[in-house]
């Protein structure tokens, strides 16, 4: 695993994501939702129109909009209350709710499918609460689609060549990287930084998913 910290100038927790999504709302919603077409086509190959889909950690709701526009019954949940309020005000026809993916306000076996796009890696204590809750709200045989940052070949190579733990990420943000982490734990962050996310190898991710069936 790789552990990534962001500089404190970028805020932490829900405040970071509120600021991340809070731009160009009217313009974003005036055009078709911007989604990864390869990803949504893959997901749609497994869906039926009679299924109920959850997106846990829906942010500015591009994927909730996409699947809703395609005729699917979809509910979005996000822990940025300000973002949820903004979406509800601009697009009241979408079912988007404020909530926590580790303590979802739905009964057992509620959903046929669950999409989690770049979300579960953002809790420093690990992924078990998120995955256990996904398992709980999915019906038996339900589908879980999840994406996370991947420790692919280029990232693994960079981890060996990098001379400094501090760098700029692809979005130009100041980051601090700890490579070759072998367990989840909370810890005192480097000075002027806070925890942001993990990146996982394929083997690690398969292990986490298998642990929760």
Short mmCIF file of C-alpha atoms in Angstrom, two decimals:
data_model
loop_
_atom_site.label_atom_id
_atom_site.label_comp_id
_atom_site.label_asym_id
_atom_site.label_seq_id
_atom_site.Cartn_x
_atom_site.Cartn_y
_atom_site.Cartn_z
CA UNK A 1 0.00 0.00 0.00
CA UNK A 2 0.95 3.61 -0.36
CA UNK A 3 -0.27 6.25 2.06
CA UNK A 4 -0.84 9.77 0.79
CA UNK A 5 -1.07 12.94 2.83
CA UNK A 6 -2.21 16.35 1.60
CA UNK A 7 -0.85 19.66 2.80
CA UNK A 8 -3.12 21.30 5.37
CA UNK A 9 -3.86 24.19 3.00
CA UNK A 10 -6.26 21.81 1.23
CA UNK A 11 -8.45 21.23 4.32
CA UNK A 12 -9.46 17.83 5.66
CA UNK A 13 -12.45 15.50 5.68
CA UNK A 14 -15.80 16.77 4.44
CA UNK A 15 -14.40 20.32 4.13
CA UNK A 16 -11.94 19.14 1.48
CA UNK A 17 -14.64 17.46 -0.60
CA UNK A 18 -17.09 20.34 -0.20
CA UNK A 19 -14.49 22.69 -1.66
CA UNK A 20 -13.49 20.11 -4.30
CA UNK A 21 -17.03 19.87 -5.71
CA UNK A 22 -18.08 23.49 -5.15
CA UNK A 23 -17.45 25.04 -8.54
CA UNK A 24 -19.34 25.70 -11.78
CA UNK A 25 -22.54 24.02 -10.59
CA UNK A 26 -24.86 25.49 -13.19
CA UNK A 27 -22.38 24.76 -16.00
CA UNK A 28 -21.82 21.20 -14.79
CA UNK A 29 -25.53 20.48 -14.68
CA UNK A 30 -26.26 22.21 -17.99
CA UNK A 31 -24.35 19.55 -19.94
CA UNK A 32 -24.43 15.75 -19.93
CA UNK A 33 -22.76 14.19 -16.89
CA UNK A 34 -19.01 13.74 -17.26
CA UNK A 35 -18.30 10.06 -16.55
CA UNK A 36 -15.77 7.41 -17.51
CA UNK A 37 -17.56 5.78 -20.44
CA UNK A 38 -15.54 2.58 -20.26
CA UNK A 39 -16.45 2.22 -16.60
CA UNK A 40 -20.18 2.87 -16.97
CA UNK A 41 -20.45 0.54 -19.94
CA UNK A 42 -18.81 -2.18 -17.88
CA UNK A 43 -21.25 -1.59 -15.01
CA UNK A 44 -24.29 -1.46 -17.28
CA UNK A 45 -23.42 -4.85 -18.72
CA UNK A 46 -24.42 -6.30 -15.33
CA UNK A 47 -27.42 -4.12 -14.51
CA UNK A 48 -31.13 -4.51 -15.21
CA UNK A 49 -33.63 -1.66 -15.18
CA UNK A 50 -35.55 -3.26 -12.29
CA UNK A 51 -32.49 -3.02 -10.00
CA UNK A 52 -32.00 -0.39 -7.29
CA UNK A 53 -28.47 1.07 -7.38
CA UNK A 54 -26.61 2.94 -4.63
CA UNK A 55 -23.69 5.26 -5.21
CA UNK A 56 -21.84 5.65 -1.92
CA UNK A 57 -19.80 8.85 -1.94
CA UNK A 58 -21.51 10.47 -4.91
CA UNK A 59 -19.91 13.94 -4.74
CA UNK A 60 -21.31 16.18 -7.48
CA UNK A 61 -23.48 13.30 -8.69
CA UNK A 62 -22.20 12.76 -12.21
CA UNK A 63 -22.74 9.00 -11.94
CA UNK A 64 -26.08 9.34 -10.14
CA UNK A 65 -27.19 11.61 -13.01
CA UNK A 66 -25.84 9.27 -15.67
CA UNK A 67 -27.61 6.16 -14.37
CA UNK A 68 -30.79 8.08 -13.56
CA UNK A 69 -30.86 9.53 -17.09
CA UNK A 70 -30.49 5.99 -18.42
CA UNK A 71 -33.62 4.89 -16.60
CA UNK A 72 -32.12 3.19 -13.56
CA UNK A 73 -33.41 3.62 -10.02
CA UNK A 74 -30.41 5.12 -8.21
CA UNK A 75 -29.79 6.72 -4.82
CA UNK A 76 -26.71 8.79 -4.05
CA UNK A 77 -25.22 9.29 -0.59
CA UNK A 78 -22.45 11.71 0.37
CA UNK A 79 -21.00 13.01 3.65
CA UNK A 80 -20.57 16.59 2.41
CA UNK A 81 -23.83 18.07 3.62
CA UNK A 82 -23.23 21.32 1.73
CA UNK A 83 -22.73 19.41 -1.52
CA UNK A 84 -25.88 17.36 -1.00
CA UNK A 85 -27.88 20.53 -0.29
CA UNK A 86 -26.53 22.17 -3.44
CA UNK A 87 -27.41 19.15 -5.61
CA UNK A 88 -30.86 18.85 -4.07
CA UNK A 89 -31.50 22.53 -4.78
CA UNK A 90 -30.37 22.40 -8.40
CA UNK A 91 -31.61 18.92 -9.33
CA UNK A 92 -34.51 18.06 -7.00
CA UNK A 93 -35.46 15.12 -9.20
CA UNK A 94 -32.37 13.19 -8.13
CA UNK A 95 -32.51 11.08 -4.97
CA UNK A 96 -29.36 12.31 -3.21
CA UNK A 97 -28.99 12.07 0.57
CA UNK A 98 -26.58 13.12 3.29
CA UNK A 99 -24.98 10.13 4.97
CA UNK A 100 -21.95 8.10 6.01
CA UNK A 101 -20.88 5.05 3.96
CA UNK A 102 -19.77 3.29 7.17
CA UNK A 103 -23.26 3.73 8.73
CA UNK A 104 -25.79 3.82 5.92
CA UNK A 105 -29.38 4.64 6.76
CA UNK A 106 -30.83 1.68 4.87
CA UNK A 107 -32.00 -1.72 5.98
CA UNK A 108 -30.22 -5.01 5.32
CA UNK A 109 -30.47 -6.44 1.78
CA UNK A 110 -31.79 -3.15 0.39
CA UNK A 111 -29.86 -2.67 -2.86
CA UNK A 112 -29.30 -4.80 -5.93
CA UNK A 113 -26.05 -3.01 -6.80
CA UNK A 114 -23.61 -0.55 -5.24
CA UNK A 115 -21.09 1.67 -7.04
CA UNK A 116 -18.19 3.12 -5.03
CA UNK A 117 -15.87 5.27 -7.13
CA UNK A 118 -12.68 6.34 -5.38
CA UNK A 119 -14.18 6.52 -1.89
CA UNK A 120 -13.27 3.64 0.43
CA UNK A 121 -9.55 4.50 0.41
CA UNK A 122 -10.10 7.82 2.20
CA UNK A 123 -10.52 6.47 5.76
CA UNK A 124 -7.22 6.08 7.58
CA UNK A 125 -8.43 3.25 9.83
CA UNK A 126 -8.86 1.06 6.76
CA UNK A 127 -11.56 -0.35 4.48
CA UNK A 128 -13.32 -2.91 6.66
CA UNK A 129 -16.17 -0.71 7.89
CA UNK A 130 -16.96 0.48 4.37
CA UNK A 131 -16.89 -3.03 2.88
CA UNK A 132 -18.87 -4.60 5.72
CA UNK A 133 -21.56 -1.95 5.32
CA UNK A 134 -21.64 -2.48 1.55
CA UNK A 135 -22.14 -6.18 2.16
CA UNK A 136 -24.92 -5.50 4.66
CA UNK A 137 -27.04 -3.28 2.41
CA UNK A 138 -26.62 -5.46 -0.69
CA UNK A 139 -29.10 -8.22 -1.37
CA UNK A 140 -27.73 -11.78 -1.53
CA UNK A 141 -25.99 -12.00 -4.87
CA UNK A 142 -25.89 -8.19 -5.13
CA UNK A 143 -23.23 -6.48 -7.21
CA UNK A 144 -20.45 -4.29 -5.81
CA UNK A 145 -18.51 -2.13 -8.25
CA UNK A 146 -15.54 -0.41 -6.63
CA UNK A 147 -12.60 1.65 -7.88
CA UNK A 148 -9.57 2.74 -5.85
CA UNK A 149 -6.13 4.20 -6.59
CA UNK A 150 -4.02 1.33 -7.95
CA UNK A 151 -0.37 0.65 -7.19
CA UNK A 152 0.32 -0.07 -10.84
CA UNK A 153 3.73 -0.57 -12.42
CA UNK A 154 4.43 3.14 -12.90
CA UNK A 155 3.57 3.97 -9.28
CA UNK A 156 5.65 1.07 -7.98
CA UNK A 157 8.62 2.18 -10.09
CA UNK A 158 8.25 5.78 -8.92
CA UNK A 159 8.21 4.62 -5.30
CA UNK A 160 11.71 3.20 -5.74
CA UNK A 161 13.11 6.13 -7.73
CA UNK A 162 11.64 9.01 -5.76
CA UNK A 163 14.22 10.86 -3.67
CA UNK A 164 11.77 12.86 -1.56
CA UNK A 165 8.50 11.99 0.14
CA UNK A 166 7.12 15.40 -0.76
CA UNK A 167 5.86 16.06 -4.29
CA UNK A 168 3.10 17.67 -6.33
CA UNK A 169 0.30 15.35 -7.37
CA UNK A 170 -1.43 15.36 -10.76
CA UNK A 171 -3.78 18.12 -9.58
CA UNK A 172 -0.86 20.31 -8.51
CA UNK A 173 -1.44 19.77 -4.80
CA UNK A 174 1.37 19.43 -2.27
CA UNK A 175 1.52 15.84 -1.03
CA UNK A 176 3.59 13.60 1.23
CA UNK A 177 3.84 9.90 0.29
CA UNK A 178 4.69 6.97 2.54
CA UNK A 179 5.49 3.91 0.43
CA UNK A 180 5.33 0.18 1.19
CA UNK A 181 2.79 0.40 4.02
CA UNK A 182 1.76 -3.09 5.15
CA UNK A 183 -1.08 -2.33 7.56
CA UNK A 184 -3.76 0.23 8.33
CA UNK A 185 -3.20 2.49 11.30
CA UNK A 186 -3.85 6.03 12.40
CA UNK A 187 -0.72 7.98 13.19
CA UNK A 188 0.59 11.47 13.72
CA UNK A 189 0.90 12.95 10.22
CA UNK A 190 4.01 14.70 8.91
CA UNK A 191 4.21 18.37 9.92
CA UNK A 192 1.65 20.52 8.07
CA UNK A 193 -0.04 17.51 6.43
CA UNK A 194 -3.14 15.36 7.00
CA UNK A 195 -4.09 11.88 5.78
CA UNK A 196 -5.83 11.76 2.41
CA UNK A 197 -5.88 8.27 0.87
CA UNK A 198 -4.33 4.86 0.34
CA UNK A 199 -3.38 3.23 -2.96
CA UNK A 200 -3.62 -0.57 -3.19
CA UNK A 201 -2.08 -3.40 -5.16
CA UNK A 202 -4.37 -5.82 -6.96
CA UNK A 203 -3.54 -8.56 -4.46
CA UNK A 204 -4.35 -6.30 -1.51
CA UNK A 205 -7.70 -5.28 -2.96
CA UNK A 206 -8.65 -8.86 -3.72
CA UNK A 207 -7.78 -9.76 -0.12
CA UNK A 208 -10.00 -6.99 1.30
CA UNK A 209 -12.95 -7.98 -0.88
CA UNK A 210 -12.58 -11.69 -0.12
CA UNK A 211 -12.53 -10.92 3.60
CA UNK A 212 -16.08 -9.57 3.24
CA UNK A 213 -17.31 -12.15 0.73
#
